[in-house]
Coordinates of C-alpha atoms (C1' of nucleotides) in Angstrom, one line a residue:
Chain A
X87 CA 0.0 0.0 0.0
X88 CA 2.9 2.1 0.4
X89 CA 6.3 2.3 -0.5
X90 CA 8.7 4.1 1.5
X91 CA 6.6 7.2 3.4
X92 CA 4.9 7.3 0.1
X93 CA 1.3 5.8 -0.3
X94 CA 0.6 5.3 -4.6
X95 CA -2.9 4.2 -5.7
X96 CA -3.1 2.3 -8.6
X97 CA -4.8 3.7 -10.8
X98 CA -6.3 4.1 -14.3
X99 CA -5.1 7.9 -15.4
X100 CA -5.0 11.4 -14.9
X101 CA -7.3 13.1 -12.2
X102 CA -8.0 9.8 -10.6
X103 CA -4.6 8.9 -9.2
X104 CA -5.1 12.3 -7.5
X105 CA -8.6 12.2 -6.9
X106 CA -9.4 8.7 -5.6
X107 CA -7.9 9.0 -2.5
X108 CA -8.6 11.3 -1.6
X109 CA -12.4 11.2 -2.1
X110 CA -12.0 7.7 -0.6
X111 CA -11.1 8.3 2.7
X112 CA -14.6 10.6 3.1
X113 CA -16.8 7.8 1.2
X114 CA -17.2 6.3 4.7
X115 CA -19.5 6.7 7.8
X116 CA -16.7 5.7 10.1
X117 CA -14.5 8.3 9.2
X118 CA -17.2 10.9 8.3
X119 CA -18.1 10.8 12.0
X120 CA -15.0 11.1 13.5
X121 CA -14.1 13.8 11.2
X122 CA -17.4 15.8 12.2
X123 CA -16.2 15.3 15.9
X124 CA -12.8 16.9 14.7
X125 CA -14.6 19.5 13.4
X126 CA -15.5 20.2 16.8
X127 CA -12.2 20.7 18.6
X128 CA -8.6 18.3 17.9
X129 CA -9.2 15.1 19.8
X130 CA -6.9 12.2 20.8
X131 CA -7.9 8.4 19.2
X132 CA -10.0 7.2 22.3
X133 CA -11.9 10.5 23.2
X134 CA -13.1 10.1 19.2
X135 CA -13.6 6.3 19.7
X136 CA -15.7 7.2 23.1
X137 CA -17.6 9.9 21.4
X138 CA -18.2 7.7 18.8
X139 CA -19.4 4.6 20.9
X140 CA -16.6 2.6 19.1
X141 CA -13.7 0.8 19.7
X142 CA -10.2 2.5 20.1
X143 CA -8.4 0.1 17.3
X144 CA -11.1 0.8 14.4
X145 CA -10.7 4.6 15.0
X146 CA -7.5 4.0 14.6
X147 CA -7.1 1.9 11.6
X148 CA -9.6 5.2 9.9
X149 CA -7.5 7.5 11.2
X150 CA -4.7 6.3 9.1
X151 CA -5.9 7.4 5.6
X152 CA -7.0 10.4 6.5
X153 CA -3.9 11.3 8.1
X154 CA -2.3 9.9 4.8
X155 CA -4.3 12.3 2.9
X156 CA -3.1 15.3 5.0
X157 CA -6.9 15.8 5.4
X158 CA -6.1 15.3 9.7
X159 CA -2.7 16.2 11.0
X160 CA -1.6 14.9 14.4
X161 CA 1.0 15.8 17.1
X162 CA 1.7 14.9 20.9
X163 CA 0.6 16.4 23.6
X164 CA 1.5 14.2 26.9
X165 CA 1.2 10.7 26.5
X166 CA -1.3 11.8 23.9
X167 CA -1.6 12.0 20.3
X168 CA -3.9 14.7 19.4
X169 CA -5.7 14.5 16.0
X170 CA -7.0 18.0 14.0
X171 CA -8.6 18.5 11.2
X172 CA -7.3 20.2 7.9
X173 CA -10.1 22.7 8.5
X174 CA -8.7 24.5 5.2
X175 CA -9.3 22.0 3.2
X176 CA -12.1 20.7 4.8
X177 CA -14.4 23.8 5.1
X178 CA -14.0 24.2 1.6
X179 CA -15.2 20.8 0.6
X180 CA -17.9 20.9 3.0
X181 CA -19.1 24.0 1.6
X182 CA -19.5 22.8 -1.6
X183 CA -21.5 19.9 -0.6
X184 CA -23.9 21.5 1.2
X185 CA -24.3 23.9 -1.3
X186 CA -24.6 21.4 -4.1
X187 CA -27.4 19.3 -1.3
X188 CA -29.4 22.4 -0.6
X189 CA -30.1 22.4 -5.1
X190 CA -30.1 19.0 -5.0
X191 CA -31.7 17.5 -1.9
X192 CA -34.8 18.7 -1.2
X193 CA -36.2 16.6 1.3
X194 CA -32.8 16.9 3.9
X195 CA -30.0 14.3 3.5
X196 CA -32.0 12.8 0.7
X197 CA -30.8 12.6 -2.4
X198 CA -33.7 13.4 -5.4
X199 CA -33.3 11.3 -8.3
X200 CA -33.7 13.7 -11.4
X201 CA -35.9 12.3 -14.4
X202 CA -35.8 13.9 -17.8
Chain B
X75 CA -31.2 1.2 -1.8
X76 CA -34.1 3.5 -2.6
X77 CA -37.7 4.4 -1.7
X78 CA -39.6 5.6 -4.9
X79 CA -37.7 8.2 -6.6
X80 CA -35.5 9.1 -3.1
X81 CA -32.4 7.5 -2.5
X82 CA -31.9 7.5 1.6
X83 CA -28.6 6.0 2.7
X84 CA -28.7 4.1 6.0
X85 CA -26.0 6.3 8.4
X86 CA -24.9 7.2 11.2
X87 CA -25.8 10.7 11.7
X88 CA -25.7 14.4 10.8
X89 CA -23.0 15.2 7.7
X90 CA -23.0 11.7 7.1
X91 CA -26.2 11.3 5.5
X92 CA -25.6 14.3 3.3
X93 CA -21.9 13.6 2.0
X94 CA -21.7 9.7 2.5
X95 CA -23.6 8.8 -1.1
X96 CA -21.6 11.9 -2.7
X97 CA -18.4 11.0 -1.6
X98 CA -18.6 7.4 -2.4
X99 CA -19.9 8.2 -5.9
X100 CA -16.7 9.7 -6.7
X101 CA -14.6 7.0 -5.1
X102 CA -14.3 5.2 -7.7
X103 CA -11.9 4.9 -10.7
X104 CA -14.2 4.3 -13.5
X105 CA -16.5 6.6 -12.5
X106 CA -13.5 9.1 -12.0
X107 CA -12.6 8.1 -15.9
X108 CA -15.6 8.3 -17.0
X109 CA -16.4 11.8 -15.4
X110 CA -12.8 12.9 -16.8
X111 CA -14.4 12.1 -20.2
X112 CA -17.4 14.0 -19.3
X113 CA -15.1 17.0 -19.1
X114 CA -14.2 16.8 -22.6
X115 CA -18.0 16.7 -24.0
X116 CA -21.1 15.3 -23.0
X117 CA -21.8 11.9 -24.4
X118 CA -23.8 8.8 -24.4
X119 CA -23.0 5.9 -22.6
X120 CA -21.5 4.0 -25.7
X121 CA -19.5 7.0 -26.0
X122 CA -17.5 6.6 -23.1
X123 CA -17.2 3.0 -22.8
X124 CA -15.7 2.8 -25.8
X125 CA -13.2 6.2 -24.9
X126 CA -12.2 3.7 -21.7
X127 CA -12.3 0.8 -23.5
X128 CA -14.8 -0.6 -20.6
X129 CA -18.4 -2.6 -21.1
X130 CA -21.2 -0.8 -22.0
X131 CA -23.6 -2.4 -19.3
X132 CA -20.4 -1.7 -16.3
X133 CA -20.6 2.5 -17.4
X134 CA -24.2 2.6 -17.7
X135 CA -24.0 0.7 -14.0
X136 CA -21.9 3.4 -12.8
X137 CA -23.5 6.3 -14.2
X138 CA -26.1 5.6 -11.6
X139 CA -25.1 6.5 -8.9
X140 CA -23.5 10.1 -10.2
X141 CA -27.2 10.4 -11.6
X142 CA -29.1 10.1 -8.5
X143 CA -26.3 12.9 -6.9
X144 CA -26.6 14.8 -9.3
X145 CA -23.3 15.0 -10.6
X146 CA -24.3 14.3 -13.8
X147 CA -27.7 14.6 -15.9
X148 CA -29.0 13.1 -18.9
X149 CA -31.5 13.7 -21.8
X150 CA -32.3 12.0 -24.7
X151 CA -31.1 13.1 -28.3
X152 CA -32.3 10.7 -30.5
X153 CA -31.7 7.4 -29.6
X154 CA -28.9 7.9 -27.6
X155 CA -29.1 9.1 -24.0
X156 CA -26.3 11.7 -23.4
X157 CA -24.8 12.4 -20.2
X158 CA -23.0 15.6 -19.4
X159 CA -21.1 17.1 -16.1
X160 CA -22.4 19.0 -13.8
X161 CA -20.0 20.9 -13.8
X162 CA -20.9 23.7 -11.6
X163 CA -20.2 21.6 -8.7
X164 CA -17.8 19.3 -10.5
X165 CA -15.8 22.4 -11.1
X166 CA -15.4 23.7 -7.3
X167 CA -14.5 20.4 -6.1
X168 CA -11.8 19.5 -8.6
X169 CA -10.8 23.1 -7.9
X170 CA -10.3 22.2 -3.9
X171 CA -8.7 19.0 -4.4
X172 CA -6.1 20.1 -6.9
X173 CA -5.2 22.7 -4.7
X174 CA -4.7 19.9 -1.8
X175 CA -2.8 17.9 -3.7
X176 CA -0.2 20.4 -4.9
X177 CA 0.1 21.4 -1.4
X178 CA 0.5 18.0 -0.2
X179 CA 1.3 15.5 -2.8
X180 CA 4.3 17.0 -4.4
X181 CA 5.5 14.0 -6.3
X182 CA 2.5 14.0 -8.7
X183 CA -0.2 12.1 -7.4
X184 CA 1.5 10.3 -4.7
X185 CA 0.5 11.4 -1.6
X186 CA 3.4 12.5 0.9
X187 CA 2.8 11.3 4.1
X188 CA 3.7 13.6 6.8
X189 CA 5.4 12.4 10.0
X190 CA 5.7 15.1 12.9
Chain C
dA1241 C1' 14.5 0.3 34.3
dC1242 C1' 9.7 -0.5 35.3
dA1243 C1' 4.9 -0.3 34.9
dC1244 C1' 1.2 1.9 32.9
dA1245 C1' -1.4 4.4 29.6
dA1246 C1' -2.2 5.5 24.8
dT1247 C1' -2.0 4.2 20.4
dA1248 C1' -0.8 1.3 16.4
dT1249 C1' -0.6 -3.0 13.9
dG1250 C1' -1.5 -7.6 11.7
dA1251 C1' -4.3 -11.0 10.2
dA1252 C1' -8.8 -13.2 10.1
dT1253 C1' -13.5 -12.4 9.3
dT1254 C1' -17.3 -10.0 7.7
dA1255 C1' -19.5 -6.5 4.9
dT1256 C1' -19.7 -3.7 1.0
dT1257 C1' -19.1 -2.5 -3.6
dA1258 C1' -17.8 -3.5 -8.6
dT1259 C1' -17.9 -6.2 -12.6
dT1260 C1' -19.7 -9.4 -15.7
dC1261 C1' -22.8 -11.6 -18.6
dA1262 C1' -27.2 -12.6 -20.2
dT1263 C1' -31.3 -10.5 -21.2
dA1264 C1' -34.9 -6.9 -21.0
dT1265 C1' -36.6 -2.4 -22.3
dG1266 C1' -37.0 1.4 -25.1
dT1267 C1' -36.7 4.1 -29.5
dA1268 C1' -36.7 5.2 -34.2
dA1269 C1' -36.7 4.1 -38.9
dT1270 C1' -38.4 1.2 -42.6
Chain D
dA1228 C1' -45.0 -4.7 -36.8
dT1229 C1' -40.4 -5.8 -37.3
dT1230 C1' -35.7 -4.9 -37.1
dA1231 C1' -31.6 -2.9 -35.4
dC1232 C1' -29.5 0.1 -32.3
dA1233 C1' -28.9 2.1 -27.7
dT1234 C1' -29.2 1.7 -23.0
dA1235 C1' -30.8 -0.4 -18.6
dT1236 C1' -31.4 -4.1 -15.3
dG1237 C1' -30.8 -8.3 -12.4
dA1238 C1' -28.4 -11.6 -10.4
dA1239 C1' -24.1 -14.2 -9.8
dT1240 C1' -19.3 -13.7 -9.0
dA1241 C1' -15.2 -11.3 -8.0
dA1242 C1' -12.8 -7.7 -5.8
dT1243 C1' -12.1 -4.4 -2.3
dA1244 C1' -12.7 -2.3 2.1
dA1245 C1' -14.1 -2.3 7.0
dT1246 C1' -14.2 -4.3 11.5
dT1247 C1' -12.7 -7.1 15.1
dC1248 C1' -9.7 -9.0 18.4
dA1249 C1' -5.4 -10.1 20.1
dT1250 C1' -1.1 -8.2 20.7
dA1251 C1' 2.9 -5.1 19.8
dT1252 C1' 4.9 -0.7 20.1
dT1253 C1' 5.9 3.7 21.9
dG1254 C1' 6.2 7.2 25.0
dT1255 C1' 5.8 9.0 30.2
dG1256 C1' 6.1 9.4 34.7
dT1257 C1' 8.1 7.2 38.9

DNA sequence: ACACAATATGAATTATTATTCATATGTAAT
DNA sequence: ATTACATATGAATAATAATTCATATTGTGT
């Protein structure tokens, strides 16, 4: 999966060696939780895992990708590791996807399937 | 996976219902490909299996999904069904992620991973 | 150096998602 | 109404990703 501090996706072409990713480390609920309690203020492994009602070693394996992707960074404090968000980054997606939801999806966090 | 004409993804919460179904539509290589074509020109489903050199009946499987989030949207011409980008949203995002990446991935697509 | 706390890792299992292939549906022209 | 072209669908298989659990590692304070 990685070779040498570098991580390289196989991929087809273009855009989606970039792009896959990194949109693959948000295309999970997991990891879409714990970064919304990120979002909230930086947070070590088990206070996510604890505010998530799950166990310490999953948070941790999700962790990894995002932190892979620079969309989390990390640092010690104490015995500690404290996990951030990218909030640059991450505001700016967010944005967008609320933005394209409120067009899109009417009826709140569902998704309207256009017909022609 | 839907309920007449909604699509409502089972989740754990808040942000996750909204970006869960948009994020995983786009974490995908041959929907990335196929949305790279999509840039180009709109085009029919033929159209862009052919350009990837993929099944019809896997792109027109794929297109789903991007349908029912509204990334992309169809109409007839003909008797060909063209798809083209929406590329309003399609636009900001790739605009955000590019910007990530050359921040972060210096080597091209590879994504550096940061130690502290 | 020791013990403890916090986090990470590996490998097996389970769950989810993609692809394939056969076939159905729809459309337009003759 | 029949044919051919274009696309969609369903269900089986294959591929990929997530979770779990046991355990290793790493750093901290004594």
């Amino acid at each position: 999966m990685n070779n040498n501090s570098y991580c390289v996706v196989k991929m087809k072409k273009g855009l989606n060696q970039i792009c896959y990713k990194f949109f693959s480390c948000l295309s999970n609920p997991t990891r879409l939780a714990a970064i919304e309690k990120l979002i909230q203020k930086p947070m070590s492994v088990n206070e996510i895992a604890n505010a998530l009602g799950e166990e310490q070693s999953m948070i941790s394996h999700n962790l990894k990708p995002l932190l892979e992707c620079n969309l989390i960074t990390s640092n010690r404090h104490g015995k500690k590791r404290i996990y951030s968000l990218n909030t640059e980054t991450m505001e700016a997606l967010f944005k967008i996807v609320k933005n394209h939801a409120k067009k899109y999806c009417p009826k709140g966090g569902k998704c309207l399937i256009k017909e022609d």
